[in-house]
mmCIF file of N, CA and C in Angstrom:
data_model
loop_
_atom_site.group_PDB
_atom_site.id
_atom_site.type_symbol
_atom_site.label_atom_id
_atom_site.label_comp_id
_atom_site.label_asym_id
_atom_site.label_seq_id
_atom_site.Cartn_x
_atom_site.Cartn_y
_atom_site.Cartn_z
ATOM 1 N N MET A 1 10.436 -257.757 -15.914
ATOM 2 C CA MET A 1 10.073 -256.287 -15.928
ATOM 3 C C MET A 1 9.753 -255.951 -14.597
ATOM 4 N N THR A 2 10.005 -254.706 -14.241
ATOM 5 C CA THR A 2 9.583 -254.039 -12.890
ATOM 6 C C THR A 2 8.403 -253.223 -13.471
ATOM 7 N N ARG A 3 7.406 -253.206 -12.629
ATOM 8 C CA ARG A 3 6.309 -252.547 -12.796
ATOM 9 C C ARG A 3 6.065 -251.021 -12.078
ATOM 10 N N THR A 4 5.955 -250.173 -12.997
ATOM 11 C CA THR A 4 5.660 -248.846 -12.562
ATOM 12 C C THR A 4 4.651 -248.596 -11.442
ATOM 13 N N SER A 5 4.992 -247.950 -10.441
ATOM 14 C CA SER A 5 3.962 -247.839 -9.284
ATOM 15 C C SER A 5 2.823 -246.938 -9.919
ATOM 16 N N ARG A 6 1.761 -246.714 -9.381
ATOM 17 C CA ARG A 6 0.619 -246.093 -10.061
ATOM 18 C C ARG A 6 0.977 -244.571 -9.840
ATOM 19 N N GLY A 7 1.517 -244.120 -8.864
ATOM 20 C CA GLY A 7 2.174 -242.761 -8.618
ATOM 21 C C GLY A 7 2.963 -242.107 -9.595
ATOM 22 N N ALA A 8 4.200 -243.117 -9.795
ATOM 23 C CA ALA A 8 5.100 -242.911 -10.595
ATOM 24 C C ALA A 8 4.502 -242.950 -11.947
ATOM 25 N N ARG A 9 3.519 -243.623 -12.478
ATOM 26 C CA ARG A 9 3.032 -243.766 -13.626
ATOM 27 C C ARG A 9 2.276 -242.593 -14.173
ATOM 28 N N GLN A 10 1.427 -242.163 -13.223
ATOM 29 C CA GLN A 10 0.522 -241.002 -13.092
ATOM 30 C C GLN A 10 1.485 -239.555 -13.335
ATOM 31 N N ARG A 11 2.502 -239.537 -12.373
ATOM 32 C CA ARG A 11 3.375 -238.478 -12.653
ATOM 33 C C ARG A 11 4.067 -238.220 -14.048
ATOM 34 N N LEU A 12 4.713 -239.559 -14.460
ATOM 35 C CA LEU A 12 5.372 -239.546 -15.586
ATOM 36 C C LEU A 12 4.373 -239.101 -17.042
ATOM 37 N N LEU A 13 3.104 -239.474 -16.857
ATOM 38 C CA LEU A 13 2.086 -239.104 -17.896
ATOM 39 C C LEU A 13 1.681 -237.807 -17.917
ATOM 40 N N ALA A 14 1.646 -237.265 -16.611
ATOM 41 C CA ALA A 14 1.367 -235.705 -16.469
ATOM 42 C C ALA A 14 2.421 -235.039 -16.997
ATOM 43 N N LEU A 15 3.770 -235.308 -16.740
ATOM 44 C CA LEU A 15 4.876 -234.493 -17.204
ATOM 45 C C LEU A 15 4.934 -234.767 -18.635
ATOM 46 N N SER A 16 4.727 -235.774 -19.390
ATOM 47 C CA SER A 16 4.969 -235.925 -20.529
ATOM 48 C C SER A 16 4.030 -235.233 -21.480
ATOM 49 N N SER A 17 4.444 -234.697 -22.724
ATOM 50 C CA SER A 17 3.271 -234.009 -23.523
ATOM 51 C C SER A 17 2.337 -234.792 -24.095
ATOM 52 N N ARG A 18 1.065 -234.286 -24.339
ATOM 53 C CA ARG A 18 0.126 -235.054 -24.867
ATOM 54 C C ARG A 18 0.458 -235.793 -26.275
ATOM 55 N N HIS A 19 1.232 -234.736 -26.845
ATOM 56 C CA HIS A 19 1.498 -235.349 -28.256
ATOM 57 C C HIS A 19 2.603 -236.723 -28.214
ATOM 58 N N HIS A 20 3.410 -236.672 -27.114
ATOM 59 C CA HIS A 20 4.244 -237.764 -27.176
ATOM 60 C C HIS A 20 3.485 -238.986 -26.484
ATOM 61 N N ILE A 21 2.483 -238.914 -25.658
ATOM 62 C CA ILE A 21 1.483 -239.846 -25.360
ATOM 63 C C ILE A 21 0.838 -240.501 -26.552
ATOM 64 N N GLU A 22 0.334 -239.721 -27.401
ATOM 65 C CA GLU A 22 -0.628 -240.156 -28.449
ATOM 66 C C GLU A 22 0.347 -240.844 -29.551
ATOM 67 N N ALA A 23 1.561 -240.387 -29.753
ATOM 68 C CA ALA A 23 2.461 -240.902 -30.501
ATOM 69 C C ALA A 23 2.926 -242.360 -30.077
ATOM 70 N N ARG A 24 2.964 -242.566 -28.910
ATOM 71 C CA ARG A 24 3.201 -244.058 -28.200
ATOM 72 C C ARG A 24 1.913 -244.968 -28.156
ATOM 73 N N TRP A 25 0.943 -244.176 -28.003
ATOM 74 C CA TRP A 25 -0.439 -244.927 -27.784
ATOM 75 C C TRP A 25 -0.921 -245.917 -28.946
ATOM 76 N N GLY A 26 -0.441 -245.497 -29.892
ATOM 77 C CA GLY A 26 -0.713 -246.298 -31.119
ATOM 78 C C GLY A 26 -0.115 -247.554 -31.288
ATOM 79 N N ALA A 27 0.900 -247.757 -30.640
ATOM 80 C CA ALA A 27 1.701 -249.018 -30.608
ATOM 81 C C ALA A 27 1.120 -250.148 -29.625
ATOM 82 N N LEU A 28 -0.003 -249.902 -29.101
ATOM 83 C CA LEU A 28 -0.573 -250.569 -28.112
ATOM 84 C C LEU A 28 -1.674 -251.518 -28.969
ATOM 85 N N GLY A 29 -2.005 -251.146 -30.095
ATOM 86 C CA GLY A 29 -2.740 -251.724 -31.012
ATOM 87 C C GLY A 29 -4.478 -251.522 -30.534
ATOM 88 N N ARG A 30 -5.163 -252.393 -30.743
ATOM 89 C CA ARG A 30 -6.668 -252.316 -30.110
ATOM 90 C C ARG A 30 -6.872 -252.304 -29.027
ATOM 91 N N LEU A 31 -7.244 -251.171 -28.374
ATOM 92 C CA LEU A 31 -7.575 -251.336 -26.665
ATOM 93 C C LEU A 31 -8.964 -251.954 -26.265
ATOM 94 N N PRO A 32 -9.014 -252.293 -25.112
ATOM 95 C CA PRO A 32 -10.328 -252.610 -24.999
ATOM 96 C C PRO A 32 -11.444 -251.408 -25.101
ATOM 97 N N GLY A 33 -12.792 -251.607 -25.057
ATOM 98 C CA GLY A 33 -13.553 -251.013 -25.096
ATOM 99 C C GLY A 33 -13.784 -250.009 -23.906
ATOM 100 N N HIS A 34 -13.764 -248.811 -24.070
ATOM 101 C CA HIS A 34 -13.981 -247.584 -22.962
ATOM 102 C C HIS A 34 -14.692 -246.643 -23.102
ATOM 103 N N ARG A 35 -15.321 -245.902 -22.120
ATOM 104 C CA ARG A 35 -16.225 -244.693 -22.328
ATOM 105 C C ARG A 35 -15.725 -243.850 -21.116
ATOM 106 N N CYS A 36 -15.997 -242.289 -21.347
ATOM 107 C CA CYS A 36 -15.897 -241.511 -20.235
ATOM 108 C C CYS A 36 -16.692 -241.717 -19.121
ATOM 109 N N LEU A 37 -16.248 -241.573 -17.784
ATOM 110 C CA LEU A 37 -17.240 -241.956 -16.927
ATOM 111 C C LEU A 37 -17.463 -240.472 -16.131
ATOM 112 N N ARG A 38 -16.459 -239.584 -16.222
ATOM 113 C CA ARG A 38 -16.573 -238.423 -15.692
ATOM 114 C C ARG A 38 -15.722 -237.359 -16.341
ATOM 115 N N GLY A 39 -16.194 -236.283 -16.862
ATOM 116 C CA GLY A 39 -15.176 -235.166 -17.305
ATOM 117 C C GLY A 39 -14.844 -235.253 -18.643
ATOM 118 N N PRO A 40 -14.129 -234.647 -19.298
ATOM 119 C CA PRO A 40 -12.938 -234.065 -18.581
ATOM 120 C C PRO A 40 -13.484 -232.704 -17.885
ATOM 121 N N GLU A 41 -12.941 -232.193 -16.991
ATOM 122 C CA GLU A 41 -13.437 -231.061 -16.064
ATOM 123 C C GLU A 41 -12.131 -230.327 -15.691
ATOM 124 N N THR A 42 -12.221 -228.908 -15.912
ATOM 125 C CA THR A 42 -11.110 -228.196 -15.713
ATOM 126 C C THR A 42 -11.600 -227.393 -14.475
ATOM 127 N N GLY A 43 -10.675 -227.161 -13.555
ATOM 128 C CA GLY A 43 -10.971 -226.403 -12.157
ATOM 129 C C GLY A 43 -9.537 -225.931 -11.700
ATOM 130 N N MET A 44 -9.759 -225.417 -10.551
ATOM 131 C CA MET A 44 -8.592 -224.705 -9.782
ATOM 132 C C MET A 44 -8.054 -225.902 -8.643
ATOM 133 N N ALA A 45 -7.217 -225.707 -8.240
ATOM 134 C CA ALA A 45 -6.359 -226.350 -7.165
ATOM 135 C C ALA A 45 -5.346 -225.506 -6.338
ATOM 136 N N MET A 46 -5.594 -225.565 -5.084
ATOM 137 C CA MET A 46 -4.815 -224.480 -4.240
ATOM 138 C C MET A 46 -3.348 -225.288 -3.823
ATOM 139 N N LEU A 47 -2.248 -224.628 -4.216
ATOM 140 C CA LEU A 47 -1.267 -224.889 -4.126
ATOM 141 C C LEU A 47 -0.733 -224.684 -2.683
ATOM 142 N N LYS A 48 0.104 -225.414 -1.939
ATOM 143 C CA LYS A 48 0.598 -225.037 -0.567
ATOM 144 C C LYS A 48 2.192 -225.215 -0.544
ATOM 145 N N GLY A 49 2.647 -224.235 -0.002
ATOM 146 C CA GLY A 49 4.238 -224.277 0.190
ATOM 147 C C GLY A 49 4.274 -224.310 1.708
ATOM 148 N N ARG A 50 5.755 -224.408 2.069
ATOM 149 C CA ARG A 50 6.140 -224.378 3.452
ATOM 150 C C ARG A 50 7.309 -223.571 3.564
ATOM 151 N N ILE A 51 7.277 -222.754 4.730
ATOM 152 C CA ILE A 51 8.401 -221.698 5.009
ATOM 153 C C ILE A 51 9.640 -222.590 5.124
ATOM 154 N N GLY A 52 10.548 -222.352 4.444
ATOM 155 C CA GLY A 52 11.846 -223.138 4.491
ATOM 156 C C GLY A 52 11.885 -224.507 4.167
ATOM 157 N N ALA A 53 10.620 -224.897 3.510
ATOM 158 C CA ALA A 53 10.470 -226.269 3.119
ATOM 159 C C ALA A 53 10.090 -227.269 4.291
ATOM 160 N N THR A 54 10.133 -226.770 5.490
ATOM 161 C CA THR A 54 9.945 -227.769 6.644
ATOM 162 C C THR A 54 9.026 -226.999 7.631
ATOM 163 N N GLY A 55 8.740 -225.693 7.333
ATOM 164 C CA GLY A 55 8.166 -224.996 8.249
ATOM 165 C C GLY A 55 6.462 -224.949 8.305
ATOM 166 N N ASN A 56 6.105 -223.871 8.681
ATOM 167 C CA ASN A 56 4.614 -223.853 8.559
ATOM 168 C C ASN A 56 4.000 -223.694 7.289
ATOM 169 N N ALA A 57 2.962 -224.418 6.745
ATOM 170 C CA ALA A 57 2.356 -224.486 5.810
ATOM 171 C C ALA A 57 1.676 -222.991 5.193
ATOM 172 N N PHE A 58 1.755 -222.584 4.042
ATOM 173 C CA PHE A 58 0.980 -221.398 3.765
ATOM 174 C C PHE A 58 0.454 -221.699 2.246
ATOM 175 N N HIS A 59 -0.507 -220.854 2.049
ATOM 176 C CA HIS A 59 -1.116 -221.190 0.625
ATOM 177 C C HIS A 59 -0.462 -220.289 -0.462
ATOM 178 N N LEU A 60 0.219 -220.955 -1.334
ATOM 179 C CA LEU A 60 1.308 -220.296 -2.497
ATOM 180 C C LEU A 60 0.564 -219.633 -3.570
ATOM 181 N N GLY A 61 -0.659 -220.179 -3.849
ATOM 182 C CA GLY A 61 -1.453 -219.724 -4.919
ATOM 183 C C GLY A 61 -2.470 -221.028 -5.663
ATOM 184 N N GLU A 62 -2.855 -220.468 -6.789
ATOM 185 C CA GLU A 62 -3.779 -221.537 -7.368
ATOM 186 C C GLU A 62 -3.305 -221.970 -8.825
ATOM 187 N N MET A 63 -3.521 -223.044 -9.095
ATOM 188 C CA MET A 63 -3.204 -223.654 -10.520
ATOM 189 C C MET A 63 -4.418 -224.278 -11.258
ATOM 190 N N THR A 64 -4.550 -224.171 -12.704
ATOM 191 C CA THR A 64 -5.495 -224.750 -13.364
ATOM 192 C C THR A 64 -5.166 -226.380 -13.401
ATOM 193 N N LEU A 65 -6.193 -226.946 -13.111
ATOM 194 C CA LEU A 65 -6.012 -228.516 -13.174
ATOM 195 C C LEU A 65 -7.194 -229.114 -13.798
ATOM 196 N N THR A 66 -6.918 -230.363 -14.814
ATOM 197 C CA THR A 66 -8.096 -230.815 -15.492
ATOM 198 C C THR A 66 -7.988 -232.192 -15.014
ATOM 199 N N ARG A 67 -9.161 -233.007 -14.786
ATOM 200 C CA ARG A 67 -9.245 -234.313 -14.395
ATOM 201 C C ARG A 67 -10.304 -235.024 -15.357
ATOM 202 N N ALA A 68 -10.067 -236.379 -15.447
ATOM 203 C CA ALA A 68 -11.033 -237.079 -16.177
ATOM 204 C C ALA A 68 -11.045 -238.415 -15.388
ATOM 205 N N SER A 69 -12.082 -239.261 -15.586
ATOM 206 C CA SER A 69 -12.220 -240.632 -15.271
ATOM 207 C C SER A 69 -12.619 -241.417 -16.639
ATOM 208 N N MET A 70 -12.098 -242.484 -16.648
ATOM 209 C CA MET A 70 -12.635 -243.505 -17.686
ATOM 210 C C MET A 70 -13.042 -244.881 -17.249
ATOM 211 N N ALA A 71 -13.894 -245.559 -18.062
ATOM 212 C CA ALA A 71 -14.159 -246.898 -17.395
ATOM 213 C C ALA A 71 -14.301 -247.710 -18.684
ATOM 214 N N LEU A 72 -13.379 -248.854 -18.376
ATOM 215 C CA LEU A 72 -13.522 -249.918 -19.487
ATOM 216 C C LEU A 72 -14.657 -250.607 -19.334
ATOM 217 N N ASP A 73 -14.925 -251.343 -20.563
ATOM 218 C CA ASP A 73 -16.415 -252.036 -20.577
ATOM 219 C C ASP A 73 -16.523 -253.066 -19.606
ATOM 220 N N ASP A 74 -15.303 -253.498 -18.972
ATOM 221 C CA ASP A 74 -15.572 -254.447 -17.836
ATOM 222 C C ASP A 74 -15.714 -253.943 -16.500
ATOM 223 N N GLY A 75 -15.729 -252.569 -16.590
ATOM 224 C CA GLY A 75 -16.000 -251.769 -15.063
ATOM 225 C C GLY A 75 -14.680 -251.237 -14.494
ATOM 226 N N THR A 76 -13.566 -251.525 -15.082
ATOM 227 C CA THR A 76 -12.341 -251.000 -14.378
ATOM 228 C C THR A 76 -12.237 -249.459 -14.756
ATOM 229 N N VAL A 77 -11.961 -248.840 -13.627
ATOM 230 C CA VAL A 77 -11.922 -247.459 -13.567
ATOM 231 C C VAL A 77 -10.531 -246.741 -13.538
ATOM 232 N N GLY A 78 -10.368 -245.948 -14.384
ATOM 233 C CA GLY A 78 -8.802 -245.004 -14.113
ATOM 234 C C GLY A 78 -9.074 -243.610 -14.227
ATOM 235 N N HIS A 79 -8.172 -242.927 -13.423
ATOM 236 C CA HIS A 79 -8.373 -241.615 -13.218
ATOM 237 C C HIS A 79 -7.164 -240.713 -13.780
ATOM 238 N N GLY A 80 -7.262 -239.497 -14.206
ATOM 239 C CA GLY A 80 -6.264 -238.895 -14.618
ATOM 240 C C GLY A 80 -6.414 -237.187 -14.441
ATOM 241 N N TRP A 81 -5.278 -236.860 -13.967
ATOM 242 C CA TRP A 81 -5.108 -235.440 -13.617
ATOM 243 C C TRP A 81 -3.786 -234.756 -14.463
ATOM 244 N N VAL A 82 -4.241 -233.541 -14.816
ATOM 245 C CA VAL A 82 -2.836 -232.936 -15.567
ATOM 246 C C VAL A 82 -3.022 -231.480 -15.202
ATOM 247 N N ARG A 83 -1.837 -230.705 -15.309
ATOM 248 C CA ARG A 83 -2.016 -229.357 -14.935
ATOM 249 C C ARG A 83 -2.275 -228.576 -16.625
ATOM 250 N N GLY A 84 -3.191 -227.672 -16.334
ATOM 251 C CA GLY A 84 -3.569 -226.825 -17.543
ATOM 252 C C GLY A 84 -4.763 -227.259 -17.813
ATOM 253 N N ARG A 85 -5.179 -226.931 -19.036
ATOM 254 C CA ARG A 85 -6.667 -227.039 -19.550
ATOM 255 C C ARG A 85 -6.704 -228.226 -20.716
ATOM 256 N N ASP A 86 -5.582 -228.920 -20.841
ATOM 257 C CA ASP A 86 -5.730 -229.984 -21.928
ATOM 258 C C ASP A 86 -6.711 -231.180 -21.722
ATOM 259 N N HIS A 87 -7.816 -231.376 -22.041
ATOM 260 C CA HIS A 87 -8.926 -232.401 -21.974
ATOM 261 C C HIS A 87 -8.277 -233.547 -22.472
ATOM 262 N N ARG A 88 -7.951 -233.781 -23.561
ATOM 263 C CA ARG A 88 -7.419 -234.968 -24.098
ATOM 264 C C ARG A 88 -6.287 -235.597 -23.370
ATOM 265 N N HIS A 89 -5.174 -234.869 -22.791
ATOM 266 C CA HIS A 89 -4.290 -235.295 -22.277
ATOM 267 C C HIS A 89 -4.818 -236.120 -20.841
ATOM 268 N N ALA A 90 -5.947 -235.430 -19.972
ATOM 269 C CA ALA A 90 -6.303 -236.003 -18.910
ATOM 270 C C ALA A 90 -7.091 -237.438 -19.263
ATOM 271 N N GLU A 91 -7.751 -237.152 -20.299
ATOM 272 C CA GLU A 91 -8.404 -238.673 -20.754
ATOM 273 C C GLU A 91 -7.384 -239.703 -21.079
ATOM 274 N N LEU A 92 -6.155 -239.377 -21.730
ATOM 275 C CA LEU A 92 -5.301 -240.625 -21.908
ATOM 276 C C LEU A 92 -4.597 -240.762 -20.635
ATOM 277 N N ILE A 93 -4.378 -239.980 -19.748
ATOM 278 C CA ILE A 93 -3.816 -240.637 -18.265
ATOM 279 C C ILE A 93 -4.810 -241.502 -17.739
ATOM 280 N N ALA A 94 -6.167 -241.141 -17.677
ATOM 281 C CA ALA A 94 -7.026 -241.885 -17.107
ATOM 282 C C ALA A 94 -7.232 -243.398 -17.693
ATOM 283 N N LEU A 95 -7.353 -243.106 -19.239
ATOM 284 C CA LEU A 95 -7.242 -244.389 -19.859
ATOM 285 C C LEU A 95 -6.020 -245.543 -19.513
ATOM 286 N N ALA A 96 -4.763 -244.833 -19.567
ATOM 287 C CA ALA A 96 -3.686 -245.490 -19.089
ATOM 288 C C ALA A 96 -3.704 -246.058 -17.912
ATOM 289 N N ASP A 97 -4.368 -245.265 -16.735
ATOM 290 C CA ASP A 97 -4.488 -245.767 -15.658
ATOM 291 C C ASP A 97 -5.577 -247.368 -15.304
ATOM 292 N N ALA A 98 -6.464 -246.948 -16.356
ATOM 293 C CA ALA A 98 -7.523 -248.232 -16.488
ATOM 294 C C ALA A 98 -6.850 -249.440 -16.851
ATOM 295 N N VAL A 99 -6.263 -249.296 -18.130
ATOM 296 C CA VAL A 99 -5.389 -250.215 -18.850
ATOM 297 C C VAL A 99 -4.509 -250.866 -18.021
ATOM 298 N N ALA A 100 -3.640 -250.106 -17.175
ATOM 299 C CA ALA A 100 -2.609 -250.689 -16.327
ATOM 300 C C ALA A 100 -2.970 -251.625 -15.300
ATOM 301 N N GLN A 101 -4.489 -251.712 -14.862
ATOM 302 C CA GLN A 101 -4.841 -252.623 -13.894
ATOM 303 C C GLN A 101 -4.914 -253.757 -14.459
ATOM 304 N N HIS A 102 -5.066 -254.123 -15.613
ATOM 305 C CA HIS A 102 -5.287 -255.382 -16.256
ATOM 306 C C HIS A 102 -3.847 -256.045 -16.535
ATOM 307 N N ALA A 103 -3.570 -257.358 -16.039
ATOM 308 C CA ALA A 103 -2.048 -257.966 -16.388
ATOM 309 C C ALA A 103 -1.732 -258.259 -17.740
ATOM 310 N N ALA A 104 -2.823 -258.128 -18.649
ATOM 311 C CA ALA A 104 -2.562 -258.426 -19.917
ATOM 312 C C ALA A 104 -2.105 -257.327 -20.734
ATOM 313 N N TRP A 105 -2.255 -256.188 -20.117
ATOM 314 C CA TRP A 105 -2.109 -254.950 -20.850
ATOM 315 C C TRP A 105 -0.699 -254.143 -20.068
ATOM 316 N N GLN A 106 -0.469 -254.662 -18.965
ATOM 317 C CA GLN A 106 0.744 -254.095 -18.311
ATOM 318 C C GLN A 106 1.949 -253.982 -19.034
ATOM 319 N N GLU A 107 2.494 -255.189 -19.613
ATOM 320 C CA GLU A 107 3.634 -255.182 -20.161
ATOM 321 C C GLU A 107 3.741 -254.307 -21.253
ATOM 322 N N ALA A 108 2.723 -254.470 -22.111
ATOM 323 C CA ALA A 108 2.757 -253.506 -23.268
ATOM 324 C C ALA A 108 2.827 -252.053 -23.104
ATOM 325 N N LEU A 109 2.116 -251.728 -21.814
ATOM 326 C CA LEU A 109 1.892 -250.407 -21.540
ATOM 327 C C LEU A 109 3.380 -249.900 -20.897
ATOM 328 N N GLU A 110 3.923 -250.673 -20.114
ATOM 329 C CA GLU A 110 5.299 -250.530 -19.741
ATOM 330 C C GLU A 110 6.454 -250.415 -20.811
ATOM 331 N N THR A 111 6.269 -251.378 -21.640
ATOM 332 C CA THR A 111 7.563 -251.386 -22.806
ATOM 333 C C THR A 111 7.333 -250.349 -23.964
ATOM 334 N N GLN A 112 5.902 -250.240 -24.494
ATOM 335 C CA GLN A 112 5.727 -249.342 -25.599
ATOM 336 C C GLN A 112 5.199 -248.131 -25.380
ATOM 337 N N VAL A 113 4.810 -247.587 -23.996
ATOM 338 C CA VAL A 113 4.384 -246.248 -24.005
ATOM 339 C C VAL A 113 5.234 -245.705 -22.644
ATOM 340 N N LEU A 114 5.277 -246.205 -21.370
ATOM 341 C CA LEU A 114 6.023 -245.645 -20.475
ATOM 342 C C LEU A 114 7.516 -245.584 -20.482
ATOM 343 N N ALA A 115 8.009 -246.790 -20.975
ATOM 344 C CA ALA A 115 9.618 -246.610 -20.947
ATOM 345 C C ALA A 115 10.126 -245.507 -21.816
ATOM 346 N N PRO A 116 9.561 -245.445 -23.130
ATOM 347 C CA PRO A 116 9.925 -244.361 -23.917
ATOM 348 C C PRO A 116 9.642 -242.847 -23.596
ATOM 349 N N LEU A 117 8.523 -242.869 -22.868
ATOM 350 C CA LEU A 117 8.270 -241.574 -22.238
ATOM 351 C C LEU A 117 9.335 -241.140 -21.368
ATOM 352 N N ALA A 118 9.480 -242.131 -20.303
ATOM 353 C CA ALA A 118 10.716 -241.968 -19.299
ATOM 354 C C ALA A 118 11.732 -241.501 -20.008
ATOM 355 N N ASP A 119 12.236 -242.095 -21.001
ATOM 356 C CA ASP A 119 13.562 -241.802 -21.566
ATOM 357 C C ASP A 119 13.455 -240.484 -22.196
ATOM 358 N N GLU A 120 12.340 -239.812 -22.746
ATOM 359 C CA GLU A 120 12.129 -238.682 -23.465
ATOM 360 C C GLU A 120 12.226 -237.564 -22.304
ATOM 361 N N LEU A 121 11.741 -237.807 -21.198
ATOM 362 C CA LEU A 121 11.368 -237.013 -19.935
ATOM 363 C C LEU A 121 12.845 -236.775 -19.501
ATOM 364 N N ALA A 122 13.679 -238.105 -19.179
ATOM 365 C CA ALA A 122 15.066 -237.792 -18.784
ATOM 366 C C ALA A 122 15.862 -237.017 -19.657
ATOM 367 N N ALA A 123 15.607 -237.343 -20.746
ATOM 368 C CA ALA A 123 16.540 -236.446 -21.575
ATOM 369 C C ALA A 123 16.144 -234.862 -21.797
ATOM 370 N N ARG A 124 14.883 -234.480 -21.629
ATOM 371 C CA ARG A 124 14.579 -233.289 -21.349
ATOM 372 C C ARG A 124 15.083 -232.712 -20.289
ATOM 373 N N GLN A 125 14.947 -233.353 -19.056
ATOM 374 C CA GLN A 125 15.508 -232.762 -17.809
ATOM 375 C C GLN A 125 17.024 -232.720 -17.820
ATOM 376 N N ARG A 126 17.478 -233.475 -18.648
ATOM 377 C CA ARG A 126 19.189 -233.412 -18.749
ATOM 378 C C ARG A 126 19.485 -232.124 -19.370
ATOM 379 N N ARG A 127 18.703 -231.790 -20.631
ATOM 380 C CA ARG A 127 18.776 -230.689 -21.576
ATOM 381 C C ARG A 127 18.544 -229.450 -20.671
ATOM 382 N N ASP A 128 17.529 -229.388 -19.660
ATOM 383 C CA ASP A 128 17.178 -228.217 -19.115
ATOM 384 C C ASP A 128 18.426 -228.003 -17.813
ATOM 385 N N ALA A 129 18.671 -229.150 -17.476
ATOM 386 C CA ALA A 129 19.927 -228.857 -16.349
ATOM 387 C C ALA A 129 20.953 -228.299 -17.151
ATOM 388 N N ALA A 130 21.374 -228.735 -18.431
ATOM 389 C CA ALA A 130 22.654 -228.167 -19.000
ATOM 390 C C ALA A 130 22.237 -226.986 -19.373
ATOM 391 N N THR A 131 21.130 -226.393 -19.685
ATOM 392 C CA THR A 131 20.737 -225.050 -20.119
ATOM 393 C C THR A 131 21.021 -224.214 -18.666
ATOM 394 N N ALA A 132 20.524 -224.697 -17.560
ATOM 395 C CA ALA A 132 20.498 -224.143 -16.185
ATOM 396 C C ALA A 132 21.993 -223.864 -15.697
ATOM 397 N N ALA A 133 22.920 -225.002 -16.148
ATOM 398 C CA ALA A 133 24.184 -224.880 -15.648
ATOM 399 C C ALA A 133 25.084 -223.945 -16.233
ATOM 400 N N THR A 134 24.879 -223.409 -17.523
ATOM 401 C CA THR A 134 25.377 -222.388 -18.355
ATOM 402 C C THR A 134 25.159 -220.920 -17.509
ATOM 403 N N THR A 135 24.037 -220.889 -16.644
ATOM 404 C CA THR A 135 23.790 -219.532 -16.016
ATOM 405 C C THR A 135 24.549 -219.554 -14.587
ATOM 406 N N ARG A 136 25.006 -220.764 -14.202
ATOM 407 C CA ARG A 136 25.595 -221.071 -12.710
ATOM 408 C C ARG A 136 26.707 -220.079 -12.665
ATOM 409 N N VAL A 137 26.603 -219.411 -11.271
ATOM 410 C CA VAL A 137 27.606 -218.322 -10.836
ATOM 411 C C VAL A 137 28.056 -218.956 -9.596
ATOM 412 N N ASP A 138 29.588 -218.959 -9.471
ATOM 413 C CA ASP A 138 30.211 -219.369 -8.288
ATOM 414 C C ASP A 138 30.585 -218.398 -7.557
ATOM 415 N N PHE A 139 30.127 -218.344 -6.325
ATOM 416 C CA PHE A 139 30.421 -217.329 -5.370
ATOM 417 C C PHE A 139 31.464 -217.753 -4.476
ATOM 418 N N PHE A 140 32.182 -216.925 -4.136
ATOM 419 C CA PHE A 140 33.429 -217.176 -2.991
ATOM 420 C C PHE A 140 33.763 -216.087 -2.159
ATOM 421 N N THR A 141 34.456 -216.357 -0.980
ATOM 422 C CA THR A 141 34.548 -215.292 -0.109
ATOM 423 C C THR A 141 35.941 -214.895 -0.071
ATOM 424 N N LEU A 142 36.472 -213.659 -0.063
ATOM 425 C CA LEU A 142 37.760 -213.099 0.020
ATOM 426 C C LEU A 142 38.194 -212.879 1.516
ATOM 427 N N VAL A 143 39.152 -213.581 1.927
ATOM 428 C CA VAL A 143 39.562 -213.121 3.259
ATOM 429 C C VAL A 143 40.637 -212.184 3.364
ATOM 430 N N ARG A 144 40.553 -211.021 3.862
ATOM 431 C CA ARG A 144 41.632 -209.990 3.677
ATOM 432 C C ARG A 144 42.502 -210.277 4.732
ATOM 433 N N GLY A 145 43.947 -210.175 4.089
ATOM 434 C CA GLY A 145 45.039 -210.619 4.831
ATOM 435 C C GLY A 145 45.365 -209.486 5.866
ATOM 436 N N GLU A 146 46.166 -209.712 6.787
ATOM 437 C CA GLU A 146 46.660 -208.980 7.727
ATOM 438 C C GLU A 146 48.090 -208.739 7.653
#
């Protein structure tokens, strides 16, 4: 089984809804003891953009962001960030990050939580793409004949 990188795992969990994560989380069974180390805290993050996607950077605006850090009883620390104000969502991401650092939990996390969430996210992206495709307009240029 291929192991999901930390960045890909964080992205997947942040893009998945808290309700979907909680529904899959129960399949892991009894987790190691853990406690909240920091947060959850809600604040603002500055978003940067680039002119023409490659040019000079500029400040696009601000976004609400919630972060949390969880520690397992053995001292392993996990961090989670999520767009918006959902404290529980940030805590779940941080807990998943901490649990993923243990070889004993990696396979269960991958197969029982991350793989189903990835399938749900891919299905949602396909639905969104299909919805957007219905509004597609094809432009073409008419050449005047002489």
